[in-house]
């Protein structure tokens, strides 16, 4: 019995990828598996996504891409953000596509390609308004011209507000992306195009182009306020380690922030903020235990939480579902995010912890 456990439903993930690929039938699907598959396990997620219809994989770094190659995955992989001292040569030798956003970045790739004695495959990134990575429009013609002697697979960009349907920045970024594409075409390039993240895949079919890049939607979490048949992939569970009765007037946990109004049964659960339970959920969260949602009382501790079970008899060893897909009435990762003022991306990414076991179904 694991102290606490993240369970990843690969069947749900395959469903999500098939759904997303079906929404963009004229484009290839790049399943984004960066950050260890958003906390779900990059290798396992990548294999399931490819089985379900994805044809590309997206990673943040060359190191992440190489981990997929070392696991035997041969599908095209794009790596898009490396530290200046990253070993790009190893990535190029392993046939990892490289994103380039500047002339200096292009020089680093060229030097790495010479070291690897291999031809690099480039995706030129244009900054269309997010102002993070990517080449500024005024510098774009020089980058395109400098890259002409290489295999330019694609140009690409990333949307800032695609999750806000109708936001004016989306059309502005789309226009800038079209302009960048025309510059590349005028220079004699014939690249693919990709700009659609999960939100744009779901709401802007005009931006699907040649490749779509679903990230959070692969994991069943919906980035837009419209209904889609996405199935959350991750659940988080633990077990009751101890039960006890306390009389009315006794307090629970650090700071004694909760006091029992009447005699009650408490269940101790060995999962705390070191295991991914946000301390900010203190006094605000519930769990599913013995078929019912029950409140967690007192502060969330580093190693444990305490559940108020009233007069119910609760077994030691009983499963405690901290969050799941919501089908049994349990909390979801999205509910945790809303309660703590963050996004569900952060919740699931934060669940990869040394003492939390991860298993697959």
Short mmCIF file of C-alpha atoms in Angstrom, two decimals, residues 3-292:
data_model
loop_
_atom_site.label_atom_id
_atom_site.label_comp_id
_atom_site.label_asym_id
_atom_site.label_seq_id
_atom_site.Cartn_x
_atom_site.Cartn_y
_atom_site.Cartn_z
CA UNK A 3 1.63 6.16 1.38
CA UNK A 4 0.09 8.27 -1.37
CA UNK A 5 -0.29 7.59 -5.05
CA UNK A 6 -0.93 9.37 -8.32
CA UNK A 7 -2.86 7.15 -10.71
CA UNK A 8 -2.66 7.95 -14.43
CA UNK A 9 -5.46 6.62 -16.61
CA UNK A 10 -3.86 6.01 -20.01
CA UNK A 11 -7.22 4.96 -21.44
CA UNK A 12 -8.57 8.43 -20.70
CA UNK A 13 -5.48 9.95 -22.25
CA UNK A 14 -5.89 7.93 -25.44
CA UNK A 15 -9.52 9.06 -25.59
CA UNK A 16 -8.47 12.70 -25.26
CA UNK A 17 -5.80 12.50 -27.95
CA UNK A 18 -8.12 10.75 -30.38
CA UNK A 19 -10.77 13.41 -29.72
CA UNK A 20 -8.32 16.27 -30.23
CA UNK A 21 -6.79 14.79 -33.37
CA UNK A 22 -10.30 14.31 -34.75
CA UNK A 23 -11.06 18.00 -34.25
CA UNK A 24 -8.14 18.92 -36.53
CA UNK A 25 -8.36 16.30 -39.28
CA UNK A 26 -6.25 18.22 -41.79
CA UNK A 27 -3.40 18.83 -39.35
CA UNK A 28 -0.89 16.62 -37.63
CA UNK A 29 -1.14 16.41 -33.85
CA UNK A 30 1.83 17.22 -31.62
CA UNK A 31 1.13 15.96 -28.11
CA UNK A 32 3.02 18.17 -25.67
CA UNK A 33 4.77 16.03 -23.05
CA UNK A 34 7.08 18.62 -21.49
CA UNK A 35 7.61 18.82 -17.73
CA UNK A 36 7.50 15.02 -17.51
CA UNK A 37 4.17 14.93 -19.29
CA UNK A 38 2.66 17.66 -17.08
CA UNK A 39 3.47 15.45 -14.10
CA UNK A 40 1.91 12.33 -15.65
CA UNK A 41 5.12 10.67 -16.89
CA UNK A 42 6.48 11.73 -20.28
CA UNK A 43 7.47 8.33 -21.65
CA UNK A 44 4.23 6.56 -20.78
CA UNK A 45 2.15 9.51 -21.96
CA UNK A 46 4.09 9.79 -25.21
CA UNK A 47 3.58 6.14 -26.06
CA UNK A 48 -0.14 6.29 -25.33
CA UNK A 49 -0.56 9.53 -27.30
CA UNK A 50 1.18 8.08 -30.34
CA UNK A 51 -1.01 4.98 -30.14
CA UNK A 52 -4.09 7.24 -30.13
CA UNK A 53 -3.20 9.27 -33.21
CA UNK A 54 -0.57 11.84 -32.29
CA UNK A 55 2.20 12.04 -34.87
CA UNK A 56 4.56 14.49 -33.14
CA UNK A 57 5.74 15.09 -29.60
CA UNK A 58 6.60 18.41 -28.02
CA UNK A 59 9.18 18.83 -25.27
CA UNK A 60 10.57 21.91 -23.62
CA UNK A 61 14.25 20.99 -23.66
CA UNK A 62 16.63 18.85 -25.62
CA UNK A 63 17.26 16.88 -22.43
CA UNK A 64 13.56 16.02 -22.23
CA UNK A 65 13.55 14.99 -25.89
CA UNK A 66 16.59 12.77 -25.42
CA UNK A 67 14.86 10.96 -22.55
CA UNK A 68 12.11 10.02 -25.01
CA UNK A 69 14.65 8.86 -27.57
CA UNK A 70 16.45 6.80 -24.94
CA UNK A 71 13.12 5.10 -24.19
CA UNK A 72 12.96 3.98 -27.82
CA UNK A 73 10.46 6.56 -29.10
CA UNK A 74 11.21 7.42 -32.72
CA UNK A 75 8.41 9.86 -33.57
CA UNK A 76 9.32 13.44 -34.52
CA UNK A 77 10.08 15.54 -31.44
CA UNK A 78 10.41 19.32 -31.19
CA UNK A 79 12.51 20.85 -28.41
CA UNK A 80 11.98 24.58 -28.01
CA UNK A 81 13.75 26.08 -25.01
CA UNK A 82 17.27 25.22 -23.89
CA UNK A 83 19.76 26.85 -21.58
CA UNK A 84 22.74 28.39 -23.41
CA UNK A 85 25.04 25.54 -22.39
CA UNK A 86 22.67 22.70 -23.34
CA UNK A 87 24.22 19.87 -25.38
CA UNK A 88 22.37 20.53 -28.62
CA UNK A 89 24.71 18.27 -30.56
CA UNK A 90 23.33 15.21 -28.77
CA UNK A 91 19.82 16.29 -29.71
CA UNK A 92 20.66 16.89 -33.35
CA UNK A 93 22.43 13.54 -33.54
CA UNK A 94 19.25 11.95 -32.13
CA UNK A 95 17.12 13.61 -34.84
CA UNK A 96 15.42 16.05 -32.47
CA UNK A 97 13.96 19.12 -34.20
CA UNK A 98 15.31 22.41 -32.86
CA UNK A 99 13.45 25.67 -32.33
CA UNK A 100 15.36 28.82 -33.27
CA UNK A 101 14.32 32.33 -32.19
CA UNK A 102 17.39 34.43 -32.91
CA UNK A 103 20.56 34.69 -34.96
CA UNK A 104 22.61 33.78 -31.91
CA UNK A 105 20.41 30.74 -31.36
CA UNK A 106 20.88 29.75 -34.99
CA UNK A 107 24.65 29.98 -34.57
CA UNK A 108 24.52 27.68 -31.56
CA UNK A 109 22.53 25.13 -33.55
CA UNK A 110 24.94 25.41 -36.48
CA UNK A 111 27.92 24.80 -34.21
CA UNK A 112 26.19 21.85 -32.59
CA UNK A 113 25.29 20.41 -36.00
CA UNK A 114 28.91 20.62 -37.08
CA UNK A 115 29.94 18.83 -33.89
CA UNK A 116 27.30 16.15 -34.44
CA UNK A 117 28.10 15.91 -38.16
CA UNK A 118 24.38 15.98 -38.87
CA UNK A 119 21.94 18.30 -40.60
CA UNK A 120 19.65 20.13 -38.17
CA UNK A 121 15.90 20.35 -38.63
CA UNK A 122 14.70 23.81 -37.68
CA UNK A 123 11.43 25.35 -36.50
CA UNK A 124 11.76 29.13 -36.66
CA UNK A 125 9.74 30.82 -33.93
CA UNK A 126 8.19 34.23 -34.47
CA UNK A 127 7.13 36.36 -31.50
CA UNK A 128 3.61 37.44 -32.42
CA UNK A 129 2.81 39.16 -29.15
CA UNK A 130 3.50 36.87 -26.17
CA UNK A 131 6.92 38.55 -25.74
CA UNK A 132 8.61 35.48 -24.36
CA UNK A 133 10.68 33.27 -26.66
CA UNK A 134 10.55 33.99 -30.38
CA UNK A 135 12.02 36.40 -32.91
CA UNK A 136 10.71 39.96 -33.00
CA UNK A 137 9.03 40.83 -36.33
CA UNK A 138 11.61 43.51 -37.15
CA UNK A 139 14.41 40.93 -36.88
CA UNK A 140 12.48 38.13 -38.61
CA UNK A 141 13.64 38.75 -42.22
CA UNK A 142 17.30 38.47 -41.18
CA UNK A 143 16.66 35.22 -39.31
CA UNK A 144 14.75 33.75 -42.24
CA UNK A 145 17.51 34.72 -44.65
CA UNK A 146 20.21 33.23 -42.39
CA UNK A 147 18.27 29.96 -42.06
CA UNK A 148 17.74 29.46 -45.79
CA UNK A 149 20.65 27.04 -46.13
CA UNK A 150 19.15 24.67 -43.57
CA UNK A 151 16.14 22.37 -43.48
CA UNK A 152 13.42 24.68 -42.16
CA UNK A 153 10.63 22.31 -41.20
CA UNK A 154 8.20 24.88 -39.85
CA UNK A 155 7.57 28.34 -38.54
CA UNK A 156 5.63 28.60 -35.33
CA UNK A 157 4.40 30.83 -32.55
CA UNK A 158 2.40 30.70 -29.34
CA UNK A 159 -0.83 32.42 -28.36
CA UNK A 160 -1.16 34.55 -25.23
CA UNK A 161 -4.93 34.58 -24.68
CA UNK A 162 -6.38 31.68 -26.65
CA UNK A 163 -8.21 30.53 -23.52
CA UNK A 164 -10.20 33.78 -23.54
CA UNK A 165 -12.59 33.22 -26.43
CA UNK A 166 -12.88 36.32 -28.62
CA UNK A 167 -9.90 38.12 -27.09
CA UNK A 168 -8.68 40.66 -29.67
CA UNK A 169 -5.06 39.59 -29.28
CA UNK A 170 -5.83 36.26 -30.96
CA UNK A 171 -6.62 37.84 -34.31
CA UNK A 172 -3.71 40.24 -33.95
CA UNK A 173 -1.31 37.38 -33.35
CA UNK A 174 -2.82 35.42 -36.23
CA UNK A 175 -2.21 38.41 -38.54
CA UNK A 176 1.40 38.72 -37.42
CA UNK A 177 1.85 35.00 -37.93
CA UNK A 178 0.49 35.25 -41.48
CA UNK A 179 2.86 38.13 -42.18
CA UNK A 180 5.82 36.09 -40.90
CA UNK A 181 4.78 33.17 -43.09
CA UNK A 182 4.67 35.41 -46.17
CA UNK A 183 8.20 36.63 -45.41
CA UNK A 184 9.39 33.03 -45.20
CA UNK A 185 7.63 32.14 -48.46
CA UNK A 186 9.08 35.18 -50.22
CA UNK A 187 12.54 34.02 -49.13
CA UNK A 188 11.97 30.69 -50.88
CA UNK A 189 11.04 28.58 -47.87
CA UNK A 190 8.07 26.23 -47.81
CA UNK A 191 7.61 25.53 -44.08
CA UNK A 192 4.76 23.99 -42.18
CA UNK A 193 2.95 26.25 -39.71
CA UNK A 194 1.84 25.66 -36.13
CA UNK A 195 0.38 28.06 -33.59
CA UNK A 196 -2.67 26.32 -32.09
CA UNK A 197 -2.37 25.22 -28.47
CA UNK A 198 -5.15 23.30 -26.68
CA UNK A 199 -7.45 26.32 -26.46
CA UNK A 200 -7.04 27.30 -30.10
CA UNK A 201 -7.44 23.70 -31.22
CA UNK A 202 -10.80 23.61 -29.43
CA UNK A 203 -12.08 27.02 -30.52
CA UNK A 204 -10.20 28.30 -33.59
CA UNK A 205 -10.18 25.79 -36.46
CA UNK A 206 -8.90 28.56 -38.74
CA UNK A 207 -5.61 28.40 -36.80
CA UNK A 208 -5.06 24.64 -37.05
CA UNK A 209 -2.77 25.00 -40.10
CA UNK A 210 -0.40 22.02 -40.53
CA UNK A 211 0.22 20.95 -36.92
CA UNK A 212 -1.73 21.49 -33.69
CA UNK A 213 -0.03 21.36 -30.29
CA UNK A 214 -2.44 20.24 -27.56
CA UNK A 215 -0.95 20.28 -24.10
CA UNK A 216 -3.27 20.50 -21.10
CA UNK A 217 -6.22 19.06 -23.04
CA UNK A 218 -4.26 15.84 -23.62
CA UNK A 219 -4.48 15.35 -19.86
CA UNK A 220 -8.24 15.93 -19.81
CA UNK A 221 -8.24 19.43 -18.36
CA UNK A 222 -10.24 21.96 -20.34
CA UNK A 223 -8.63 25.40 -20.86
CA UNK A 224 -11.77 27.06 -22.27
CA UNK A 225 -15.24 27.68 -20.80
CA UNK A 226 -17.03 25.45 -23.30
CA UNK A 227 -17.97 21.80 -22.94
CA UNK A 228 -15.81 19.13 -24.54
CA UNK A 229 -15.65 15.40 -23.86
CA UNK A 230 -12.26 15.55 -22.18
CA UNK A 231 -11.52 13.03 -19.43
CA UNK A 232 -9.16 13.98 -16.60
CA UNK A 233 -6.27 11.54 -16.61
CA UNK A 234 -4.81 11.96 -13.11
CA UNK A 235 -6.22 11.03 -9.74
CA UNK A 236 -4.55 11.34 -6.34
CA UNK A 237 -5.26 8.97 -3.49
CA UNK A 238 -4.03 7.88 -0.10
CA UNK A 239 -5.36 5.79 2.78
CA UNK A 240 -6.50 6.24 6.34
CA UNK A 241 -3.53 5.68 8.65
CA UNK A 242 -5.33 6.14 11.98
CA UNK A 243 -8.79 6.88 13.38
CA UNK A 244 -9.72 8.36 16.74
CA UNK A 245 -12.65 9.86 18.60
CA UNK A 246 -12.25 13.29 20.11
CA UNK A 247 -14.70 15.10 22.39
CA UNK A 248 -16.34 18.43 21.67
CA UNK A 249 -13.98 21.31 22.39
CA UNK A 250 -10.79 19.57 21.24
CA UNK A 251 -8.83 21.30 18.45
CA UNK A 252 -7.00 19.90 15.45
CA UNK A 253 -3.56 20.55 13.93
CA UNK A 254 -1.15 23.48 14.10
CA UNK A 255 -2.56 26.73 15.34
CA UNK A 256 -5.71 24.98 16.59
CA UNK A 257 -7.65 26.69 13.80
CA UNK A 258 -10.54 24.19 14.02
CA UNK A 259 -12.29 22.98 17.14
CA UNK A 260 -14.78 20.12 17.21
CA UNK A 261 -18.28 21.48 17.93
CA UNK A 262 -19.34 18.01 19.10
CA UNK A 263 -17.84 14.58 19.65
CA UNK A 264 -16.50 13.34 16.33
CA UNK A 265 -14.33 10.73 14.60
CA UNK A 266 -11.14 11.89 12.90
CA UNK A 267 -9.26 10.06 10.16
CA UNK A 268 -5.57 10.74 9.72
CA UNK A 269 -4.34 10.65 6.10
CA UNK A 270 -0.57 10.50 5.43
CA UNK A 271 -0.43 13.09 2.64
CA UNK A 272 0.49 16.72 3.12
CA UNK A 273 2.09 19.64 1.37
CA UNK A 274 5.32 17.68 0.84
CA UNK A 275 3.18 15.28 -1.19
CA UNK A 276 1.40 17.91 -3.29
CA UNK A 277 -1.52 18.98 -1.07
CA UNK A 278 -1.40 22.80 -1.09
CA UNK A 279 -1.26 24.27 2.39
CA UNK A 280 -3.53 26.99 1.03
CA UNK A 281 -6.33 24.39 1.05
CA UNK A 282 -6.32 24.37 4.86
CA UNK A 283 -9.91 24.62 6.05
CA UNK A 284 -11.20 24.64 2.47
CA UNK A 285 -10.79 21.15 1.05
CA UNK A 286 -12.73 17.92 1.08
CA UNK A 287 -11.87 14.32 0.20
CA UNK A 288 -13.89 11.30 -0.84
CA UNK A 289 -13.78 8.71 1.94
CA UNK A 290 -16.04 5.68 2.29
CA UNK A 291 -18.26 6.98 -0.51
CA UNK A 292 -18.81 10.48 0.90
#
